[in-house]
Short mmCIF file of C-alpha atoms in Angstrom, two decimals:
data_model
loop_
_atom_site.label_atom_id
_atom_site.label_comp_id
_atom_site.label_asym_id
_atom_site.label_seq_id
_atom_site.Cartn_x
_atom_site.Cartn_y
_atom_site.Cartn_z
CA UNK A 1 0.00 0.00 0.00
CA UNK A 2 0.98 3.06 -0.83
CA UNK A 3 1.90 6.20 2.00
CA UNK A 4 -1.57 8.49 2.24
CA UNK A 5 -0.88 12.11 2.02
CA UNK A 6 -0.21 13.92 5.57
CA UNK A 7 -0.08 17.55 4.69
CA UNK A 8 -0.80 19.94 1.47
CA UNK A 9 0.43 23.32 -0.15
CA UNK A 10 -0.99 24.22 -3.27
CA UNK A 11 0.57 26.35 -5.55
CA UNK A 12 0.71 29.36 -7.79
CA UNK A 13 1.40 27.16 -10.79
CA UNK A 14 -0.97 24.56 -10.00
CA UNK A 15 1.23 22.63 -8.67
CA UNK A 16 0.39 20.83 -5.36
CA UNK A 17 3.60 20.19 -2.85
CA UNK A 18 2.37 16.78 -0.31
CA UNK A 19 3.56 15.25 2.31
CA UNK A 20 2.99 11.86 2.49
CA UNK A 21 3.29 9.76 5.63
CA UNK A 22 6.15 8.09 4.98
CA UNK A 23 7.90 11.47 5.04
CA UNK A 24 8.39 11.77 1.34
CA UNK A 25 7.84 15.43 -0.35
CA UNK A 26 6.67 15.47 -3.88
CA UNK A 27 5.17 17.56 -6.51
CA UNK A 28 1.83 16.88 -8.38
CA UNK A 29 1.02 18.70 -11.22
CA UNK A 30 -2.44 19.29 -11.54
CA UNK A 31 -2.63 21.37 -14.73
CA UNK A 32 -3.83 18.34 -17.13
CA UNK A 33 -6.65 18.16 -15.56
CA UNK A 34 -7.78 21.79 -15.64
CA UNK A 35 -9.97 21.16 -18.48
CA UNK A 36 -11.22 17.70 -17.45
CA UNK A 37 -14.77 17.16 -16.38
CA UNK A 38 -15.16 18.16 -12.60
CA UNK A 39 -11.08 19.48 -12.45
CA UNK A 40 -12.59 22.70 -14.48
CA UNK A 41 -13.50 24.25 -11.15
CA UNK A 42 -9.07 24.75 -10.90
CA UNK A 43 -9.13 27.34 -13.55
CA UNK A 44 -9.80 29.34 -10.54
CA UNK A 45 -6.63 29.87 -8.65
CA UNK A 46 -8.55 31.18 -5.63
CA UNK A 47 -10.23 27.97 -5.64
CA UNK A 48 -7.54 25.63 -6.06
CA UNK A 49 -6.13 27.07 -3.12
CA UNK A 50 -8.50 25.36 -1.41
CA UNK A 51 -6.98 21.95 -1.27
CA UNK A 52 -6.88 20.41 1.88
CA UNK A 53 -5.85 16.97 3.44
CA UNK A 54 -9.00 14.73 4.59
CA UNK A 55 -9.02 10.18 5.37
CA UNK A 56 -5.55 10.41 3.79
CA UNK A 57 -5.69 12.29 0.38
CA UNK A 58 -6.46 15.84 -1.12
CA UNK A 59 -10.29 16.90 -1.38
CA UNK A 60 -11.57 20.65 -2.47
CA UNK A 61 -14.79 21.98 -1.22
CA UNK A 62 -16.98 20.78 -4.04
CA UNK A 63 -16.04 17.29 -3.09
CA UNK A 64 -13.27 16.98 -5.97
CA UNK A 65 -10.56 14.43 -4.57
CA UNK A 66 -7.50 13.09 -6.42
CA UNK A 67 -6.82 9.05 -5.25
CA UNK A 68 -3.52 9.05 -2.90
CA UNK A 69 -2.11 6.50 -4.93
CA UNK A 70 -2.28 8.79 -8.25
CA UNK A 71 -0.67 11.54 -5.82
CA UNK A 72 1.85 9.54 -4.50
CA UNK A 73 3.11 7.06 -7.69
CA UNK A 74 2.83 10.44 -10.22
CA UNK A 75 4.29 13.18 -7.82
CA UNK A 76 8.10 14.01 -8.49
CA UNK A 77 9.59 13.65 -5.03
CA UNK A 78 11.48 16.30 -4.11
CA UNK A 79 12.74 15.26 -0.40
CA UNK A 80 12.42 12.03 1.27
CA UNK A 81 13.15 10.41 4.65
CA UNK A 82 15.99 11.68 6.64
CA UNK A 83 17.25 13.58 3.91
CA UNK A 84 17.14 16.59 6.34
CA UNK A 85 18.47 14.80 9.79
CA UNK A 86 21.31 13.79 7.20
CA UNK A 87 23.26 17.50 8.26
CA UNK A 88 25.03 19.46 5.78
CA UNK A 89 29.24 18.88 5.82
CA UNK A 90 29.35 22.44 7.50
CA UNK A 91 27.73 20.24 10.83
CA UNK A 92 30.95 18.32 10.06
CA UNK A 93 32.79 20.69 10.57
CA UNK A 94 31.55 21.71 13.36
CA UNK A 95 31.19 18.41 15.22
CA UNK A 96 35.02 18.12 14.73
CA UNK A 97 36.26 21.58 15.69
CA UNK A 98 34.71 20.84 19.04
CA UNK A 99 36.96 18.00 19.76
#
């Protein structure tokens, strides 16, 4: 099974940056489907904005939802797990000079 989303920022360029539970960040482009059926509602910036997490995915107020496995296998991950705990080599540094 796939991680379920955790948190949500939508974007300017409808883009929407997740966090899914497994601590992955990713980007999901939502512009393909600005012209699709009940997506047409996202021409609307102000709107879009709306996103908001809800049982594990992203849902806008007119009950448009995206499945968290779409989010999660077709977002382009831009952080994972640890990847911030890892330090930078300036923490290195630091860790040594206090020897």
């Amino acid at each position: 099974m796939n991680p379920r989303v955790k948190a949500v920022t939508p974007r300017d360029d409808y883009k929407l940056e997740i966090t899914f539970t497994n601590g992955e960040v990713g980007l999901f482009d939502c512009s393909d489907l600005l012209s699709f059926g009940v997506f047409k509602e996202f021409q609307d910036i102000d709107y879009f904005k709306q996103a908001r997490v809800e049982n594990g995915t992203v849902v806008w107020p007119h009950e448009q939802d995206i499945c968290p496995d779409t989010l999660y296998e077709d977002s382009q991950k831009i952080a994972s797990p640890g990847h911030a705990e890892r330090g930078s080599a300036s923490d290195g540094q630091k860790a040594r000079q206090r020897r």
